[in-house]
Amino acid sequence: MPLTGGTFTGAVTGTTLADSKGDVRSVPSNTQSSAYTIVAADAGKTIVISSGGVTVPASGMSAGDVVTIINNSTSDQTITLAVGVTLFNTGDGTNANRTLAGRGMATIWFADASTAYISGAGLS
């Protein structure tokens, strides 16, 4: 029986800790083998891409949403900004399309639907 509402004190045990997006101890992946555009359902997930790159849309994401991109290949993948998107690289503050090197990983945090910040390894 799930615990709902109210305040709980003492030990609470269970086998799964989940919220509306799923198991909070696991980051689900969305594996793509060709060009992909991020969608709202990707919030809290990892996009694993092997070719075609990833496009960051101008809407669809909300403030506080996070998406991680993993390049599952040895080739560079381009992270492309749709018109109207501002994506600040936390390493240097610039706003531009990004290149994610082979086997690189980058995380995007959305300040709002069209402004985000990106950081990662293998990111240029």
mmCIF file with all atom_site columns, C-alpha atoms in Angstrom:
data_model
loop_
_atom_site.group_PDB
_atom_site.id
_atom_site.type_symbol
_atom_site.label_atom_id
_atom_site.label_alt_id
_atom_site.label_comp_id
_atom_site.label_asym_id
_atom_site.label_entity_id
_atom_site.label_seq_id
_atom_site.pdbx_PDB_ins_code
_atom_site.Cartn_x
_atom_site.Cartn_y
_atom_site.Cartn_z
_atom_site.occupancy
_atom_site.B_iso_or_equiv
_atom_site.pdbx_formal_charge
_atom_site.auth_seq_id
_atom_site.auth_comp_id
_atom_site.auth_asym_id
_atom_site.auth_atom_id
_atom_site.pdbx_PDB_model_num
ATOM 1   C CA . MET A 1 1   ? 0.000  0.000  0.000   1.00 0.00 ? 1   MET A CA 1
ATOM 2   C CA . PRO A 1 2   ? 1.546  3.373  -0.982  1.00 0.00 ? 2   PRO A CA 1
ATOM 3   C CA . LEU A 1 3   ? 2.045  6.130  1.553   1.00 0.00 ? 3   LEU A CA 1
ATOM 4   C CA . THR A 1 4   ? 0.180  9.261  0.551   1.00 0.00 ? 4   THR A CA 1
ATOM 5   C CA . GLY A 1 5   ? -0.264 12.726 2.015   1.00 0.00 ? 5   GLY A CA 1
ATOM 6   C CA . GLY A 1 6   ? 0.524  13.772 5.557   1.00 0.00 ? 6   GLY A CA 1
ATOM 7   C CA . THR A 1 7   ? 3.756  13.820 7.530   1.00 0.00 ? 7   THR A CA 1
ATOM 8   C CA . PHE A 1 8   ? 5.680  10.652 8.241   1.00 0.00 ? 8   PHE A CA 1
ATOM 9   C CA . THR A 1 9   ? 8.104  10.095 11.109  1.00 0.00 ? 9   THR A CA 1
ATOM 10  C CA . GLY A 1 10  ? 10.331 7.151  11.909  1.00 0.00 ? 10  GLY A CA 1
ATOM 11  C CA . ALA A 1 11  ? 11.575 4.547  9.474   1.00 0.00 ? 11  ALA A CA 1
ATOM 12  C CA . VAL A 1 12  ? 9.857  4.162  6.129   1.00 0.00 ? 12  VAL A CA 1
ATOM 13  C CA . THR A 1 13  ? 10.937 1.158  4.103   1.00 0.00 ? 13  THR A CA 1
ATOM 14  C CA . GLY A 1 14  ? 10.166 -0.045 0.640   1.00 0.00 ? 14  GLY A CA 1
ATOM 15  C CA . THR A 1 15  ? 11.661 -1.435 -2.529  1.00 0.00 ? 15  THR A CA 1
ATOM 16  C CA . THR A 1 16  ? 11.146 1.548  -4.848  1.00 0.00 ? 16  THR A CA 1
ATOM 17  C CA . LEU A 1 17  ? 11.382 5.304  -4.460  1.00 0.00 ? 17  LEU A CA 1
ATOM 18  C CA . ALA A 1 18  ? 9.627  6.899  -7.407  1.00 0.00 ? 18  ALA A CA 1
ATOM 19  C CA . ASP A 1 19  ? 7.974  10.105 -8.484  1.00 0.00 ? 19  ASP A CA 1
ATOM 20  C CA . SER A 1 20  ? 5.981  11.092 -11.562 1.00 0.00 ? 20  SER A CA 1
ATOM 21  C CA . LYS A 1 21  ? 9.106  10.661 -13.736 1.00 0.00 ? 21  LYS A CA 1
ATOM 22  C CA . GLY A 1 22  ? 10.031 7.208  -12.442 1.00 0.00 ? 22  GLY A CA 1
ATOM 23  C CA . ASP A 1 23  ? 12.600 5.609  -10.131 1.00 0.00 ? 23  ASP A CA 1
ATOM 24  C CA . VAL A 1 24  ? 14.597 8.411  -8.463  1.00 0.00 ? 24  VAL A CA 1
ATOM 25  C CA . ARG A 1 25  ? 17.631 6.153  -8.031  1.00 0.00 ? 25  ARG A CA 1
ATOM 26  C CA . SER A 1 26  ? 17.974 5.494  -11.753 1.00 0.00 ? 26  SER A CA 1
ATOM 27  C CA . VAL A 1 27  ? 18.442 7.730  -14.775 1.00 0.00 ? 27  VAL A CA 1
ATOM 28  C CA . PRO A 1 28  ? 16.525 6.235  -17.698 1.00 0.00 ? 28  PRO A CA 1
ATOM 29  C CA . SER A 1 29  ? 18.043 6.404  -21.146 1.00 0.00 ? 29  SER A CA 1
ATOM 30  C CA . ASN A 1 30  ? 16.560 7.240  -24.518 1.00 0.00 ? 30  ASN A CA 1
ATOM 31  C CA . THR A 1 31  ? 18.765 5.573  -27.144 1.00 0.00 ? 31  THR A CA 1
ATOM 32  C CA . GLN A 1 32  ? 18.778 7.129  -30.615 1.00 0.00 ? 32  GLN A CA 1
ATOM 33  C CA . SER A 1 33  ? 20.643 5.951  -33.716 1.00 0.00 ? 33  SER A CA 1
ATOM 34  C CA . SER A 1 34  ? 19.991 8.994  -35.921 1.00 0.00 ? 34  SER A CA 1
ATOM 35  C CA . ALA A 1 35  ? 19.343 12.752 -35.645 1.00 0.00 ? 35  ALA A CA 1
ATOM 36  C CA . TYR A 1 36  ? 17.145 13.534 -32.645 1.00 0.00 ? 36  TYR A CA 1
ATOM 37  C CA . THR A 1 37  ? 15.310 16.562 -31.232 1.00 0.00 ? 37  THR A CA 1
ATOM 38  C CA . ILE A 1 38  ? 14.869 16.785 -27.459 1.00 0.00 ? 38  ILE A CA 1
ATOM 39  C CA . VAL A 1 39  ? 11.234 16.577 -26.275 1.00 0.00 ? 39  VAL A CA 1
ATOM 40  C CA . ALA A 1 40  ? 9.598  17.320 -22.917 1.00 0.00 ? 40  ALA A CA 1
ATOM 41  C CA . ALA A 1 41  ? 9.461  13.595 -22.069 1.00 0.00 ? 41  ALA A CA 1
ATOM 42  C CA . ASP A 1 42  ? 13.293 13.576 -22.083 1.00 0.00 ? 42  ASP A CA 1
ATOM 43  C CA . ALA A 1 43  ? 13.431 15.656 -18.879 1.00 0.00 ? 43  ALA A CA 1
ATOM 44  C CA . GLY A 1 44  ? 15.414 13.713 -16.292 1.00 0.00 ? 44  GLY A CA 1
ATOM 45  C CA . LYS A 1 45  ? 16.728 11.269 -18.897 1.00 0.00 ? 45  LYS A CA 1
ATOM 46  C CA . THR A 1 46  ? 19.938 10.527 -20.721 1.00 0.00 ? 46  THR A CA 1
ATOM 47  C CA . ILE A 1 47  ? 19.895 10.668 -24.515 1.00 0.00 ? 47  ILE A CA 1
ATOM 48  C CA . VAL A 1 48  ? 22.372 8.174  -25.926 1.00 0.00 ? 48  VAL A CA 1
ATOM 49  C CA . ILE A 1 49  ? 23.179 9.148  -29.516 1.00 0.00 ? 49  ILE A CA 1
ATOM 50  C CA . SER A 1 50  ? 25.396 7.358  -32.024 1.00 0.00 ? 50  SER A CA 1
ATOM 51  C CA . SER A 1 51  ? 24.894 9.465  -35.175 1.00 0.00 ? 51  SER A CA 1
ATOM 52  C CA . GLY A 1 52  ? 23.070 12.519 -36.481 1.00 0.00 ? 52  GLY A CA 1
ATOM 53  C CA . GLY A 1 53  ? 23.459 14.765 -33.438 1.00 0.00 ? 53  GLY A CA 1
ATOM 54  C CA . VAL A 1 54  ? 20.883 16.321 -31.122 1.00 0.00 ? 54  VAL A CA 1
ATOM 55  C CA . THR A 1 55  ? 18.777 19.455 -31.590 1.00 0.00 ? 55  THR A CA 1
ATOM 56  C CA . VAL A 1 56  ? 17.746 21.603 -28.621 1.00 0.00 ? 56  VAL A CA 1
ATOM 57  C CA . PRO A 1 57  ? 14.228 22.949 -29.355 1.00 0.00 ? 57  PRO A CA 1
ATOM 58  C CA . ALA A 1 58  ? 12.970 26.469 -28.653 1.00 0.00 ? 58  ALA A CA 1
ATOM 59  C CA . SER A 1 59  ? 10.097 25.186 -26.522 1.00 0.00 ? 59  SER A CA 1
ATOM 60  C CA . GLY A 1 60  ? 8.931  22.029 -24.853 1.00 0.00 ? 60  GLY A CA 1
ATOM 61  C CA . MET A 1 61  ? 11.262 22.027 -21.885 1.00 0.00 ? 61  MET A CA 1
ATOM 62  C CA . SER A 1 62  ? 10.445 23.761 -18.605 1.00 0.00 ? 62  SER A CA 1
ATOM 63  C CA . ALA A 1 63  ? 12.466 25.622 -15.992 1.00 0.00 ? 63  ALA A CA 1
ATOM 64  C CA . GLY A 1 64  ? 14.529 23.166 -13.975 1.00 0.00 ? 64  GLY A CA 1
ATOM 65  C CA . ASP A 1 65  ? 14.443 20.356 -16.552 1.00 0.00 ? 65  ASP A CA 1
ATOM 66  C CA . VAL A 1 66  ? 17.715 18.483 -17.063 1.00 0.00 ? 66  VAL A CA 1
ATOM 67  C CA . VAL A 1 67  ? 18.832 16.315 -19.988 1.00 0.00 ? 67  VAL A CA 1
ATOM 68  C CA . THR A 1 68  ? 22.162 14.532 -20.333 1.00 0.00 ? 68  THR A CA 1
ATOM 69  C CA . ILE A 1 69  ? 23.561 13.623 -23.752 1.00 0.00 ? 69  ILE A CA 1
ATOM 70  C CA . ILE A 1 70  ? 26.022 10.764 -24.178 1.00 0.00 ? 70  ILE A CA 1
ATOM 71  C CA . ASN A 1 71  ? 27.888 10.307 -27.446 1.00 0.00 ? 71  ASN A CA 1
ATOM 72  C CA . ASN A 1 72  ? 27.889 6.540  -27.904 1.00 0.00 ? 72  ASN A CA 1
ATOM 73  C CA . SER A 1 73  ? 30.313 6.630  -30.840 1.00 0.00 ? 73  SER A CA 1
ATOM 74  C CA . THR A 1 74  ? 33.876 7.606  -31.653 1.00 0.00 ? 74  THR A CA 1
ATOM 75  C CA . SER A 1 75  ? 32.677 10.354 -34.033 1.00 0.00 ? 75  SER A CA 1
ATOM 76  C CA . ASP A 1 76  ? 31.856 13.912 -32.966 1.00 0.00 ? 76  ASP A CA 1
ATOM 77  C CA . GLN A 1 77  ? 28.140 14.703 -32.543 1.00 0.00 ? 77  GLN A CA 1
ATOM 78  C CA . THR A 1 78  ? 26.732 18.206 -33.007 1.00 0.00 ? 78  THR A CA 1
ATOM 79  C CA . ILE A 1 79  ? 24.349 19.717 -30.462 1.00 0.00 ? 79  ILE A CA 1
ATOM 80  C CA . THR A 1 80  ? 22.341 22.148 -32.597 1.00 0.00 ? 80  THR A CA 1
ATOM 81  C CA . LEU A 1 81  ? 20.277 25.056 -31.298 1.00 0.00 ? 81  LEU A CA 1
ATOM 82  C CA . ALA A 1 82  ? 16.858 25.679 -32.822 1.00 0.00 ? 82  ALA A CA 1
ATOM 83  C CA . VAL A 1 83  ? 16.036 29.297 -33.680 1.00 0.00 ? 83  VAL A CA 1
ATOM 84  C CA . GLY A 1 84  ? 15.218 31.177 -30.480 1.00 0.00 ? 84  GLY A CA 1
ATOM 85  C CA . VAL A 1 85  ? 17.287 28.998 -28.126 1.00 0.00 ? 85  VAL A CA 1
ATOM 86  C CA . THR A 1 86  ? 20.076 30.385 -25.991 1.00 0.00 ? 86  THR A CA 1
ATOM 87  C CA . LEU A 1 87  ? 22.501 27.716 -24.750 1.00 0.00 ? 87  LEU A CA 1
ATOM 88  C CA . PHE A 1 88  ? 25.299 29.076 -22.574 1.00 0.00 ? 88  PHE A CA 1
ATOM 89  C CA . ASN A 1 89  ? 28.446 26.966 -22.276 1.00 0.00 ? 89  ASN A CA 1
ATOM 90  C CA . THR A 1 90  ? 29.344 27.098 -18.575 1.00 0.00 ? 90  THR A CA 1
ATOM 91  C CA . GLY A 1 91  ? 33.031 26.809 -19.487 1.00 0.00 ? 91  GLY A CA 1
ATOM 92  C CA . ASP A 1 92  ? 33.238 30.109 -21.342 1.00 0.00 ? 92  ASP A CA 1
ATOM 93  C CA . GLY A 1 93  ? 29.767 31.726 -21.344 1.00 0.00 ? 93  GLY A CA 1
ATOM 94  C CA . THR A 1 94  ? 29.350 31.602 -25.117 1.00 0.00 ? 94  THR A CA 1
ATOM 95  C CA . ASN A 1 95  ? 26.071 30.848 -26.881 1.00 0.00 ? 95  ASN A CA 1
ATOM 96  C CA . ALA A 1 96  ? 26.474 28.608 -29.935 1.00 0.00 ? 96  ALA A CA 1
ATOM 97  C CA . ASN A 1 97  ? 26.011 25.124 -31.345 1.00 0.00 ? 97  ASN A CA 1
ATOM 98  C CA . ARG A 1 98  ? 28.301 22.653 -29.586 1.00 0.00 ? 98  ARG A CA 1
ATOM 99  C CA . THR A 1 99  ? 30.373 19.655 -30.592 1.00 0.00 ? 99  THR A CA 1
ATOM 100 C CA . LEU A 1 100 ? 30.374 16.609 -28.332 1.00 0.00 ? 100 LEU A CA 1
ATOM 101 C CA . ALA A 1 101 ? 33.494 14.519 -28.912 1.00 0.00 ? 101 ALA A CA 1
ATOM 102 C CA . GLY A 1 102 ? 33.437 10.762 -29.287 1.00 0.00 ? 102 GLY A CA 1
ATOM 103 C CA . ARG A 1 103 ? 32.405 9.097  -25.998 1.00 0.00 ? 103 ARG A CA 1
ATOM 104 C CA . GLY A 1 104 ? 31.765 12.547 -24.506 1.00 0.00 ? 104 GLY A CA 1
ATOM 105 C CA . MET A 1 105 ? 28.964 13.445 -22.100 1.00 0.00 ? 105 MET A CA 1
ATOM 106 C CA . ALA A 1 106 ? 27.176 16.773 -21.563 1.00 0.00 ? 106 ALA A CA 1
ATOM 107 C CA . THR A 1 107 ? 24.326 17.904 -19.348 1.00 0.00 ? 107 THR A CA 1
ATOM 108 C CA . ILE A 1 108 ? 21.858 20.666 -20.212 1.00 0.00 ? 108 ILE A CA 1
ATOM 109 C CA . TRP A 1 109 ? 19.913 22.502 -17.487 1.00 0.00 ? 109 TRP A CA 1
ATOM 110 C CA . PHE A 1 110 ? 16.979 24.595 -18.655 1.00 0.00 ? 110 PHE A CA 1
ATOM 111 C CA . ALA A 1 111 ? 16.411 27.983 -16.970 1.00 0.00 ? 111 ALA A CA 1
ATOM 112 C CA . ASP A 1 112 ? 13.205 28.273 -19.003 1.00 0.00 ? 112 ASP A CA 1
ATOM 113 C CA . ALA A 1 113 ? 11.811 26.940 -22.298 1.00 0.00 ? 113 ALA A CA 1
ATOM 114 C CA . SER A 1 114 ? 14.364 28.793 -24.435 1.00 0.00 ? 114 SER A CA 1
ATOM 115 C CA . THR A 1 115 ? 17.370 29.455 -22.169 1.00 0.00 ? 115 THR A CA 1
ATOM 116 C CA . ALA A 1 116 ? 19.697 26.699 -21.008 1.00 0.00 ? 116 ALA A CA 1
ATOM 117 C CA . TYR A 1 117 ? 23.190 25.994 -19.723 1.00 0.00 ? 117 TYR A CA 1
ATOM 118 C CA . ILE A 1 118 ? 25.465 23.182 -20.885 1.00 0.00 ? 118 ILE A CA 1
ATOM 119 C CA . SER A 1 119 ? 28.516 21.580 -19.296 1.00 0.00 ? 119 SER A CA 1
ATOM 120 C CA . GLY A 1 120 ? 30.387 18.383 -19.953 1.00 0.00 ? 120 GLY A CA 1
ATOM 121 C CA . ALA A 1 121 ? 33.437 16.369 -20.910 1.00 0.00 ? 121 ALA A CA 1
ATOM 122 C CA . GLY A 1 122 ? 34.452 16.397 -24.558 1.00 0.00 ? 122 GLY A CA 1
ATOM 123 C CA . LEU A 1 123 ? 32.360 19.513 -25.148 1.00 0.00 ? 123 LEU A CA 1
ATOM 124 C CA . SER A 1 124 ? 33.557 22.299 -27.414 1.00 0.00 ? 124 SER A CA 1
#
